[in-house]
Amino acid sequence: MASEDDSGRPLTSLQSVILTTGPFIFLWSTLRGYVARNGPFSLARPLTRLNNQVYALFSLALACLVLNDTETFHFVDLEHVTTSGLAYLYHLTKFYEYVDVFGLVASGIPVNEHMAFHHITTPVLTYLRVLHASDWHLLACLNCLHHFWMYAYFGGVRAFRPVLRVTGWAQLVGGIGLDVYYLVTHGKGAPEARNRALSIMILTRYAMLYYEEIKTAMGNAQKGKEAEKKGKKAN
């Protein structure tokens, strides 16, 4: 289990993970209030774009490291890379991803319900499903690969857009499927049963919010097309 060497590392207790949401929400609210009064920061969009580009490459590299840490896809020996260290690094990225919200708010872009819930709860999910789970590699790898495509898209690679729904659903379905399989094969008395059940709840909520986000986007796109047609007829 990835948590075996986590003693003494920051942000590896459930209490510390949950407590980070307080400063995050406070800074988010403060920044949103400032932008509402004074307008967006001029450098926010280019800096957010740069962050997306760098983080896309980092996510791809992390996905490769996670794959390399498995028996099936192990292709090179890395002396100083341990399973627990890799799991911890992946866990820490979920705190870094708070930057996404700050970047959008500083740019004057509203944060939707899906993104808000996702960023608040992913550190809890990785605590349950990575630091304290035996088979965390596939979930982490799917997420890292999705982030590669997603951050690259928001970093300017528009050709990646068609891939995002595929990778987005793949990580959600894959994560839920792994947890359901664990519960079915190990039973409710298994050591990780509680964590897996909580993980299913969180991932299912992600899926629901993701579906609503897609449905809203499709509805807005349809309304835009109808408005465009009406405009052409009027001319």
PDB file of C-alpha atoms in Angstrom:
ATOM      1  CA  MET A   1       0.000   0.000   0.000  1.00  0.00           C
ATOM      2  CA  ALA A   2       1.293   3.463  -0.915  1.00  0.00           C
ATOM      3  CA  SER A   3       0.845   4.871   2.598  1.00  0.00           C
ATOM      4  CA  GLU A   4       3.466   2.638   4.199  1.00  0.00           C
ATOM      5  CA  ASP A   5       6.226   5.283   4.022  1.00  0.00           C
ATOM      6  CA  ASP A   6       4.054   8.366   4.529  1.00  0.00           C
ATOM      7  CA  SER A   7       4.737   8.960   8.212  1.00  0.00           C
ATOM      8  CA  GLY A   8       5.949  12.500   8.763  1.00  0.00           C
ATOM      9  CA  ARG A   9       5.035  13.727   5.298  1.00  0.00           C
ATOM     10  CA  PRO A  10       2.815  16.822   5.156  1.00  0.00           C
ATOM     11  CA  LEU A  11      -0.790  16.493   3.995  1.00  0.00           C
ATOM     12  CA  THR A  12      -0.985  12.737   4.476  1.00  0.00           C
ATOM     13  CA  SER A  13      -3.532  12.706   7.303  1.00  0.00           C
ATOM     14  CA  LEU A  14      -7.221  13.063   6.520  1.00  0.00           C
ATOM     15  CA  GLN A  15      -7.499  15.956   8.951  1.00  0.00           C
ATOM     16  CA  SER A  16      -4.728  17.947   7.255  1.00  0.00           C
ATOM     17  CA  VAL A  17      -6.202  17.240   3.823  1.00  0.00           C
ATOM     18  CA  ILE A  18      -9.642  18.477   4.845  1.00  0.00           C
ATOM     19  CA  LEU A  19      -8.219  21.544   6.593  1.00  0.00           C
ATOM     20  CA  THR A  20      -6.627  22.775   3.360  1.00  0.00           C
ATOM     21  CA  THR A  21     -10.083  23.480   1.977  1.00  0.00           C
ATOM     22  CA  GLY A  22     -10.486  26.363   4.440  1.00  0.00           C
ATOM     23  CA  PRO A  23      -7.580  28.503   3.151  1.00  0.00           C
ATOM     24  CA  PHE A  24      -8.441  27.504  -0.420  1.00  0.00           C
ATOM     25  CA  ILE A  25     -12.038  28.707  -0.150  1.00  0.00           C
ATOM     26  CA  PHE A  26     -10.958  31.856   1.723  1.00  0.00           C
ATOM     27  CA  LEU A  27      -8.405  32.814  -0.944  1.00  0.00           C
ATOM     28  CA  TRP A  28     -10.860  31.952  -3.696  1.00  0.00           C
ATOM     29  CA  SER A  29     -13.582  34.137  -2.168  1.00  0.00           C
ATOM     30  CA  THR A  30     -11.166  36.993  -1.490  1.00  0.00           C
ATOM     31  CA  LEU A  31      -9.818  36.913  -5.033  1.00  0.00           C
ATOM     32  CA  ARG A  32     -13.300  36.743  -6.516  1.00  0.00           C
ATOM     33  CA  GLY A  33     -14.363  39.766  -4.473  1.00  0.00           C
ATOM     34  CA  TYR A  34     -11.300  41.725  -5.562  1.00  0.00           C
ATOM     35  CA  VAL A  35     -11.879  40.934  -9.240  1.00  0.00           C
ATOM     36  CA  ALA A  36     -15.563  41.847  -8.940  1.00  0.00           C
ATOM     37  CA  ARG A  37     -14.580  45.283  -7.622  1.00  0.00           C
ATOM     38  CA  ASN A  38     -11.472  45.992  -9.687  1.00  0.00           C
ATOM     39  CA  GLY A  39     -11.677  43.791 -12.755  1.00  0.00           C
ATOM     40  CA  PRO A  40      -9.472  40.900 -13.918  1.00  0.00           C
ATOM     41  CA  PHE A  41      -5.685  40.907 -13.601  1.00  0.00           C
ATOM     42  CA  SER A  42      -4.043  41.714 -16.930  1.00  0.00           C
ATOM     43  CA  LEU A  43      -1.450  38.939 -16.613  1.00  0.00           C
ATOM     44  CA  ALA A  44      -3.857  36.280 -15.363  1.00  0.00           C
ATOM     45  CA  ARG A  45      -4.789  34.796 -18.741  1.00  0.00           C
ATOM     46  CA  PRO A  46      -1.264  34.514 -20.203  1.00  0.00           C
ATOM     47  CA  LEU A  47       0.075  33.096 -16.930  1.00  0.00           C
ATOM     48  CA  THR A  48      -2.783  30.602 -16.736  1.00  0.00           C
ATOM     49  CA  ARG A  49      -2.123  29.580 -20.324  1.00  0.00           C
ATOM     50  CA  LEU A  50       1.575  29.097 -19.558  1.00  0.00           C
ATOM     51  CA  ASN A  51       0.725  27.056 -16.469  1.00  0.00           C
ATOM     52  CA  ASN A  52      -1.561  24.862 -18.569  1.00  0.00           C
ATOM     53  CA  GLN A  53       1.202  24.209 -21.082  1.00  0.00           C
ATOM     54  CA  VAL A  54       3.783  23.310 -18.433  1.00  0.00           C
ATOM     55  CA  TYR A  55       1.348  21.217 -16.417  1.00  0.00           C
ATOM     56  CA  ALA A  56       0.306  19.268 -19.511  1.00  0.00           C
ATOM     57  CA  LEU A  57       3.904  18.125 -20.007  1.00  0.00           C
ATOM     58  CA  PHE A  58       4.278  17.391 -16.299  1.00  0.00           C
ATOM     59  CA  SER A  59       1.091  15.293 -16.351  1.00  0.00           C
ATOM     60  CA  LEU A  60       2.392  13.261 -19.286  1.00  0.00           C
ATOM     61  CA  ALA A  61       5.704  12.672 -17.513  1.00  0.00           C
ATOM     62  CA  LEU A  62       3.907  11.657 -14.320  1.00  0.00           C
ATOM     63  CA  ALA A  63       1.681   9.251 -16.259  1.00  0.00           C
ATOM     64  CA  CYS A  64       4.803   7.594 -17.677  1.00  0.00           C
ATOM     65  CA  LEU A  65       6.349   7.308 -14.209  1.00  0.00           C
ATOM     66  CA  VAL A  66       3.166   5.768 -12.814  1.00  0.00           C
ATOM     67  CA  LEU A  67       3.036   3.251 -15.666  1.00  0.00           C
ATOM     68  CA  ASN A  68       6.705   2.455 -15.168  1.00  0.00           C
ATOM     69  CA  ASP A  69       5.958   1.665 -11.521  1.00  0.00           C
ATOM     70  CA  THR A  70       3.740  -1.261 -12.549  1.00  0.00           C
ATOM     71  CA  GLU A  71       4.918  -4.765 -13.389  1.00  0.00           C
ATOM     72  CA  THR A  72       3.092  -4.829 -16.710  1.00  0.00           C
ATOM     73  CA  PHE A  73       4.544  -1.626 -18.159  1.00  0.00           C
ATOM     74  CA  HIS A  74       7.869  -1.403 -16.328  1.00  0.00           C
ATOM     75  CA  PHE A  75      10.469  -0.326 -18.883  1.00  0.00           C
ATOM     76  CA  VAL A  76      13.297   1.310 -16.937  1.00  0.00           C
ATOM     77  CA  ASP A  77      14.728   1.045 -13.431  1.00  0.00           C
ATOM     78  CA  LEU A  78      14.676   4.351 -11.562  1.00  0.00           C
ATOM     79  CA  GLU A  79      16.747   4.007  -8.416  1.00  0.00           C
ATOM     80  CA  HIS A  80      15.319   6.912  -6.436  1.00  0.00           C
ATOM     81  CA  VAL A  81      11.668   6.601  -7.490  1.00  0.00           C
ATOM     82  CA  THR A  82       9.616   4.573  -5.011  1.00  0.00           C
ATOM     83  CA  THR A  83       5.971   3.567  -5.179  1.00  0.00           C
ATOM     84  CA  SER A  84       5.102   5.507  -2.029  1.00  0.00           C
ATOM     85  CA  GLY A  85       7.042   8.550  -3.230  1.00  0.00           C
ATOM     86  CA  LEU A  86       5.273   8.501  -6.565  1.00  0.00           C
ATOM     87  CA  ALA A  87       1.867   8.144  -4.920  1.00  0.00           C
ATOM     88  CA  TYR A  88       2.690  11.039  -2.610  1.00  0.00           C
ATOM     89  CA  LEU A  89       3.796  13.223  -5.530  1.00  0.00           C
ATOM     90  CA  TYR A  90       0.557  12.477  -7.351  1.00  0.00           C
ATOM     91  CA  HIS A  91      -1.384  13.298  -4.178  1.00  0.00           C
ATOM     92  CA  LEU A  92       0.401  16.656  -3.870  1.00  0.00           C
ATOM     93  CA  THR A  93      -0.525  17.625  -7.425  1.00  0.00           C
ATOM     94  CA  LYS A  94      -4.143  17.858  -6.309  1.00  0.00           C
ATOM     95  CA  PHE A  95      -3.230  20.714  -4.001  1.00  0.00           C
ATOM     96  CA  TYR A  96      -1.246  22.420  -6.737  1.00  0.00           C
ATOM     97  CA  GLU A  97      -4.304  22.226  -8.974  1.00  0.00           C
ATOM     98  CA  TYR A  98      -5.967  24.815  -6.746  1.00  0.00           C
ATOM     99  CA  VAL A  99      -4.026  27.161  -9.041  1.00  0.00           C
ATOM    100  CA  ASP A 100      -6.575  26.356 -11.774  1.00  0.00           C
ATOM    101  CA  VAL A 101      -9.356  28.000  -9.805  1.00  0.00           C
ATOM    102  CA  PHE A 102      -7.243  31.000  -8.850  1.00  0.00           C
ATOM    103  CA  GLY A 103      -6.220  31.489 -12.477  1.00  0.00           C
ATOM    104  CA  LEU A 104      -9.794  31.453 -13.747  1.00  0.00           C
ATOM    105  CA  VAL A 105     -11.058  33.770 -11.025  1.00  0.00           C
ATOM    106  CA  ALA A 106      -8.158  36.184 -11.552  1.00  0.00           C
ATOM    107  CA  SER A 107      -9.027  36.193 -15.263  1.00  0.00           C
ATOM    108  CA  GLY A 108     -12.643  37.067 -14.531  1.00  0.00           C
ATOM    109  CA  ILE A 109     -13.929  33.668 -15.679  1.00  0.00           C
ATOM    110  CA  PRO A 110     -16.656  32.089 -13.507  1.00  0.00           C
ATOM    111  CA  VAL A 111     -15.970  28.692 -11.940  1.00  0.00           C
ATOM    112  CA  ASN A 112     -18.781  26.205 -12.510  1.00  0.00           C
ATOM    113  CA  GLU A 113     -20.142  23.733  -9.967  1.00  0.00           C
ATOM    114  CA  HIS A 114     -18.276  20.774 -11.443  1.00  0.00           C
ATOM    115  CA  MET A 115     -14.882  22.448 -11.237  1.00  0.00           C
ATOM    116  CA  ALA A 116     -15.526  23.816  -7.752  1.00  0.00           C
ATOM    117  CA  PHE A 117     -16.581  20.470  -6.282  1.00  0.00           C
ATOM    118  CA  HIS A 118     -13.830  18.638  -8.144  1.00  0.00           C
ATOM    119  CA  HIS A 119     -10.981  20.807  -6.871  1.00  0.00           C
ATOM    120  CA  ILE A 120     -12.263  20.864  -3.306  1.00  0.00           C
ATOM    121  CA  THR A 121     -12.603  17.089  -3.078  1.00  0.00           C
ATOM    122  CA  THR A 122      -9.788  15.591  -5.180  1.00  0.00           C
ATOM    123  CA  PRO A 123      -7.231  15.764  -2.331  1.00  0.00           C
ATOM    124  CA  VAL A 124      -9.657  13.721  -0.236  1.00  0.00           C
ATOM    125  CA  LEU A 125     -10.087  11.275  -3.107  1.00  0.00           C
ATOM    126  CA  THR A 126      -6.339  10.783  -3.515  1.00  0.00           C
ATOM    127  CA  TYR A 127      -5.989  10.344   0.242  1.00  0.00           C
ATOM    128  CA  LEU A 128      -8.570   7.555   0.130  1.00  0.00           C
ATOM    129  CA  ARG A 129      -7.768   6.055  -3.241  1.00  0.00           C
ATOM    130  CA  VAL A 130      -4.024   6.555  -3.701  1.00  0.00           C
ATOM    131  CA  LEU A 131      -2.299   6.913  -0.340  1.00  0.00           C
ATOM    132  CA  HIS A 132      -4.488   4.220   1.209  1.00  0.00           C
ATOM    133  CA  ALA A 133      -5.209   1.831  -1.644  1.00  0.00           C
ATOM    134  CA  SER A 134      -3.363  -1.137  -3.087  1.00  0.00           C
ATOM    135  CA  ASP A 135      -4.182  -0.662  -6.784  1.00  0.00           C
ATOM    136  CA  TRP A 136      -3.946   3.075  -7.340  1.00  0.00           C
ATOM    137  CA  HIS A 137      -1.806   3.083 -10.496  1.00  0.00           C
ATOM    138  CA  LEU A 138      -4.530   2.744 -13.138  1.00  0.00           C
ATOM    139  CA  LEU A 139      -6.720   5.462 -11.650  1.00  0.00           C
ATOM    140  CA  ALA A 140      -3.755   7.836 -11.350  1.00  0.00           C
ATOM    141  CA  CYS A 141      -2.516   7.073 -14.847  1.00  0.00           C
ATOM    142  CA  LEU A 142      -5.922   7.637 -16.455  1.00  0.00           C
ATOM    143  CA  ASN A 143      -6.224  10.928 -14.607  1.00  0.00           C
ATOM    144  CA  CYS A 144      -2.727  12.070 -15.601  1.00  0.00           C
ATOM    145  CA  LEU A 145      -3.346  11.208 -19.246  1.00  0.00           C
ATOM    146  CA  HIS A 146      -6.648  13.083 -19.174  1.00  0.00           C
ATOM    147  CA  HIS A 147      -4.840  16.052 -17.678  1.00  0.00           C
ATOM    148  CA  PHE A 148      -2.237  15.936 -20.422  1.00  0.00           C
ATOM    149  CA  TRP A 149      -4.900  16.279 -23.110  1.00  0.00           C
ATOM    150  CA  MET A 150      -6.986  18.754 -21.106  1.00  0.00           C
ATOM    151  CA  TYR A 151      -4.227  21.128 -20.026  1.00  0.00           C
ATOM    152  CA  ALA A 152      -2.688  21.010 -23.494  1.00  0.00           C
ATOM    153  CA  TYR A 153      -6.076  21.969 -24.925  1.00  0.00           C
ATOM    154  CA  PHE A 154      -6.452  24.893 -22.540  1.00  0.00           C
ATOM    155  CA  GLY A 155      -2.829  25.750 -23.252  1.00  0.00           C
ATOM    156  CA  GLY A 156      -3.686  26.322 -26.898  1.00  0.00           C
ATOM    157  CA  VAL A 157      -3.745  22.916 -28.640  1.00  0.00           C
ATOM    158  CA  ARG A 158      -7.347  23.106 -29.855  1.00  0.00           C
ATOM    159  CA  ALA A 159      -7.024  19.910 -31.893  1.00  0.00           C
ATOM    160  CA  PHE A 160      -7.169  17.934 -28.634  1.00  0.00           C
ATOM    161  CA  ARG A 161     -10.757  18.941 -27.876  1.00  0.00           C
ATOM    162  CA  PRO A 162     -12.451  15.804 -29.334  1.00  0.00           C
ATOM    163  CA  VAL A 163     -10.318  13.599 -27.072  1.00  0.00           C
ATOM    164  CA  LEU A 164     -11.353  15.243 -23.809  1.00  0.00           C
ATOM    165  CA  ARG A 165     -14.752  13.617 -23.388  1.00  0.00           C
ATOM    166  CA  VAL A 166     -13.278  10.200 -24.090  1.00  0.00           C
ATOM    167  CA  THR A 167     -10.476  10.578 -21.540  1.00  0.00           C
ATOM    168  CA  GLY A 168     -12.782  12.322 -19.078  1.00  0.00           C
ATOM    169  CA  TRP A 169     -15.279   9.485 -19.064  1.00  0.00           C
ATOM    170  CA  ALA A 170     -12.530   6.854 -19.176  1.00  0.00           C
ATOM    171  CA  GLN A 171     -11.032   7.989 -15.877  1.00  0.00           C
ATOM    172  CA  LEU A 172     -14.430   8.166 -14.180  1.00  0.00           C
ATOM    173  CA  VAL A 173     -15.738   4.839 -15.452  1.00  0.00           C
ATOM    174  CA  GLY A 174     -12.375   3.183 -14.852  1.00  0.00           C
ATOM    175  CA  GLY A 175     -12.137   4.497 -11.299  1.00  0.00           C
ATOM    176  CA  ILE A 176     -15.678   3.496 -10.361  1.00  0.00           C
ATOM    177  CA  GLY A 177     -15.241   0.115 -12.036  1.00  0.00           C
ATOM    178  CA  LEU A 178     -12.064  -0.657 -10.096  1.00  0.00           C
ATOM    179  CA  ASP A 179     -13.702   0.216  -6.794  1.00  0.00           C
ATOM    180  CA  VAL A 180     -16.835  -1.798  -7.528  1.00  0.00           C
ATOM    181  CA  TYR A 181     -14.673  -4.763  -8.537  1.00  0.00           C
ATOM    182  CA  TYR A 182     -12.717  -4.496  -5.276  1.00  0.00           C
ATOM    183  CA  LEU A 183     -15.888  -4.461  -3.177  1.00  0.00           C
ATOM    184  CA  VAL A 184     -17.427  -7.363  -5.081  1.00  0.00           C
ATOM    185  CA  THR A 185     -14.317  -9.540  -4.872  1.00  0.00           C
ATOM    186  CA  HIS A 186     -13.173  -8.626  -1.350  1.00  0.00           C
ATOM    187  CA  GLY A 187     -16.435  -7.958   0.459  1.00  0.00           C
ATOM    188  CA  LYS A 188     -17.551  -5.186   2.780  1.00  0.00           C
ATOM    189  CA  GLY A 189     -15.219  -6.344   5.548  1.00  0.00           C
ATOM    190  CA  ALA A 190     -12.055  -5.807   3.489  1.00  0.00           C
ATOM    191  CA  PRO A 191      -9.435  -3.315   4.757  1.00  0.00           C
ATOM    192  CA  GLU A 192     -10.071  -0.823   1.951  1.00  0.00           C
ATOM    193  CA  ALA A 193     -13.851  -1.284   1.740  1.00  0.00           C
ATOM    194  CA  ARG A 194     -14.739   2.025   3.385  1.00  0.00           C
ATOM    195  CA  ASN A 195     -12.296   3.990   1.253  1.00  0.00           C
ATOM    196  CA  ARG A 196     -13.559   2.316  -1.909  1.00  0.00           C
ATOM    197  CA  ALA A 197     -17.177   3.059  -1.041  1.00  0.00           C
ATOM    198  CA  LEU A 198     -16.377   6.726  -0.396  1.00  0.00           C
ATOM    199  CA  SER A 199     -14.379   6.830  -3.616  1.00  0.00           C
ATOM    200  CA  ILE A 200     -17.370   5.509  -5.571  1.00  0.00           C
ATOM    201  CA  MET A 201     -19.550   8.238  -4.071  1.00  0.00           C
ATOM    202  CA  ILE A 202     -17.094  11.005  -4.995  1.00  0.00           C
ATOM    203  CA  LEU A 203     -16.432   9.688  -8.502  1.00  0.00           C
ATOM    204  CA  THR A 204     -20.147   9.204  -9.132  1.00  0.00           C
ATOM    205  CA  ARG A 205     -20.764  12.805  -8.158  1.00  0.00           C
ATOM    206  CA  TYR A 206     -18.008  13.871 -10.558  1.00  0.00           C
ATOM    207  CA  ALA A 207     -19.727  11.892 -13.298  1.00  0.00           C
ATOM    208  CA  MET A 208     -23.088  13.507 -12.568  1.00  0.00           C
ATOM    209  CA  LEU A 209     -21.618  17.010 -12.620  1.00  0.00           C
ATOM    210  CA  TYR A 210     -19.615  16.223 -15.752  1.00  0.00           C
ATOM    211  CA  TYR A 211     -22.750  15.023 -17.510  1.00  0.00           C
ATOM    212  CA  GLU A 212     -24.605  18.189 -16.501  1.00  0.00           C
ATOM    213  CA  GLU A 213     -21.692  20.293 -17.738  1.00  0.00           C
ATOM    214  CA  ILE A 214     -21.702  18.552 -21.119  1.00  0.00           C
ATOM    215  CA  LYS A 215     -25.484  18.825 -21.412  1.00  0.00           C
ATOM    216  CA  THR A 216     -25.369  22.540 -20.614  1.00  0.00           C
ATOM    217  CA  ALA A 217     -22.586  23.125 -23.136  1.00  0.00           C
ATOM    218  CA  MET A 218     -24.522  21.279 -25.832  1.00  0.00           C
ATOM    219  CA  GLY A 219     -27.654  23.262 -25.021  1.00  0.00           C
ATOM    220  CA  ASN A 220     -25.780  26.554 -25.216  1.00  0.00           C
ATOM    221  CA  ALA A 221     -24.211  25.527 -28.518  1.00  0.00           C
ATOM    222  CA  GLN A 222     -27.638  24.667 -29.932  1.00  0.00           C
ATOM    223  CA  LYS A 223     -29.057  28.003 -28.791  1.00  0.00           C
ATOM    224  CA  GLY A 224     -26.125  29.761 -30.418  1.00  0.00           C
ATOM    225  CA  LYS A 225     -26.773  28.015 -33.727  1.00  0.00           C
ATOM    226  CA  GLU A 226     -30.472  28.865 -33.596  1.00  0.00           C
ATOM    227  CA  ALA A 227     -29.702  32.506 -32.836  1.00  0.00           C
ATOM    228  CA  GLU A 228     -27.241  32.592 -35.724  1.00  0.00           C
ATOM    229  CA  LYS A 229     -29.844  31.156 -38.109  1.00  0.00           C
ATOM    230  CA  LYS A 230     -32.413  33.718 -36.986  1.00  0.00           C
ATOM    231  CA  GLY A 231     -29.868  36.479 -37.503  1.00  0.00           C
ATOM    232  CA  LYS A 232     -29.154  35.330 -41.045  1.00  0.00           C
ATOM    233  CA  LYS A 233     -32.868  35.157 -41.863  1.00  0.00           C
ATOM    234  CA  ALA A 234     -33.398  38.655 -40.489  1.00  0.00           C
ATOM    235  CA  ASN A 235     -30.665  39.978 -42.771  1.00  0.00           C
TER     236      ASN A 235
END
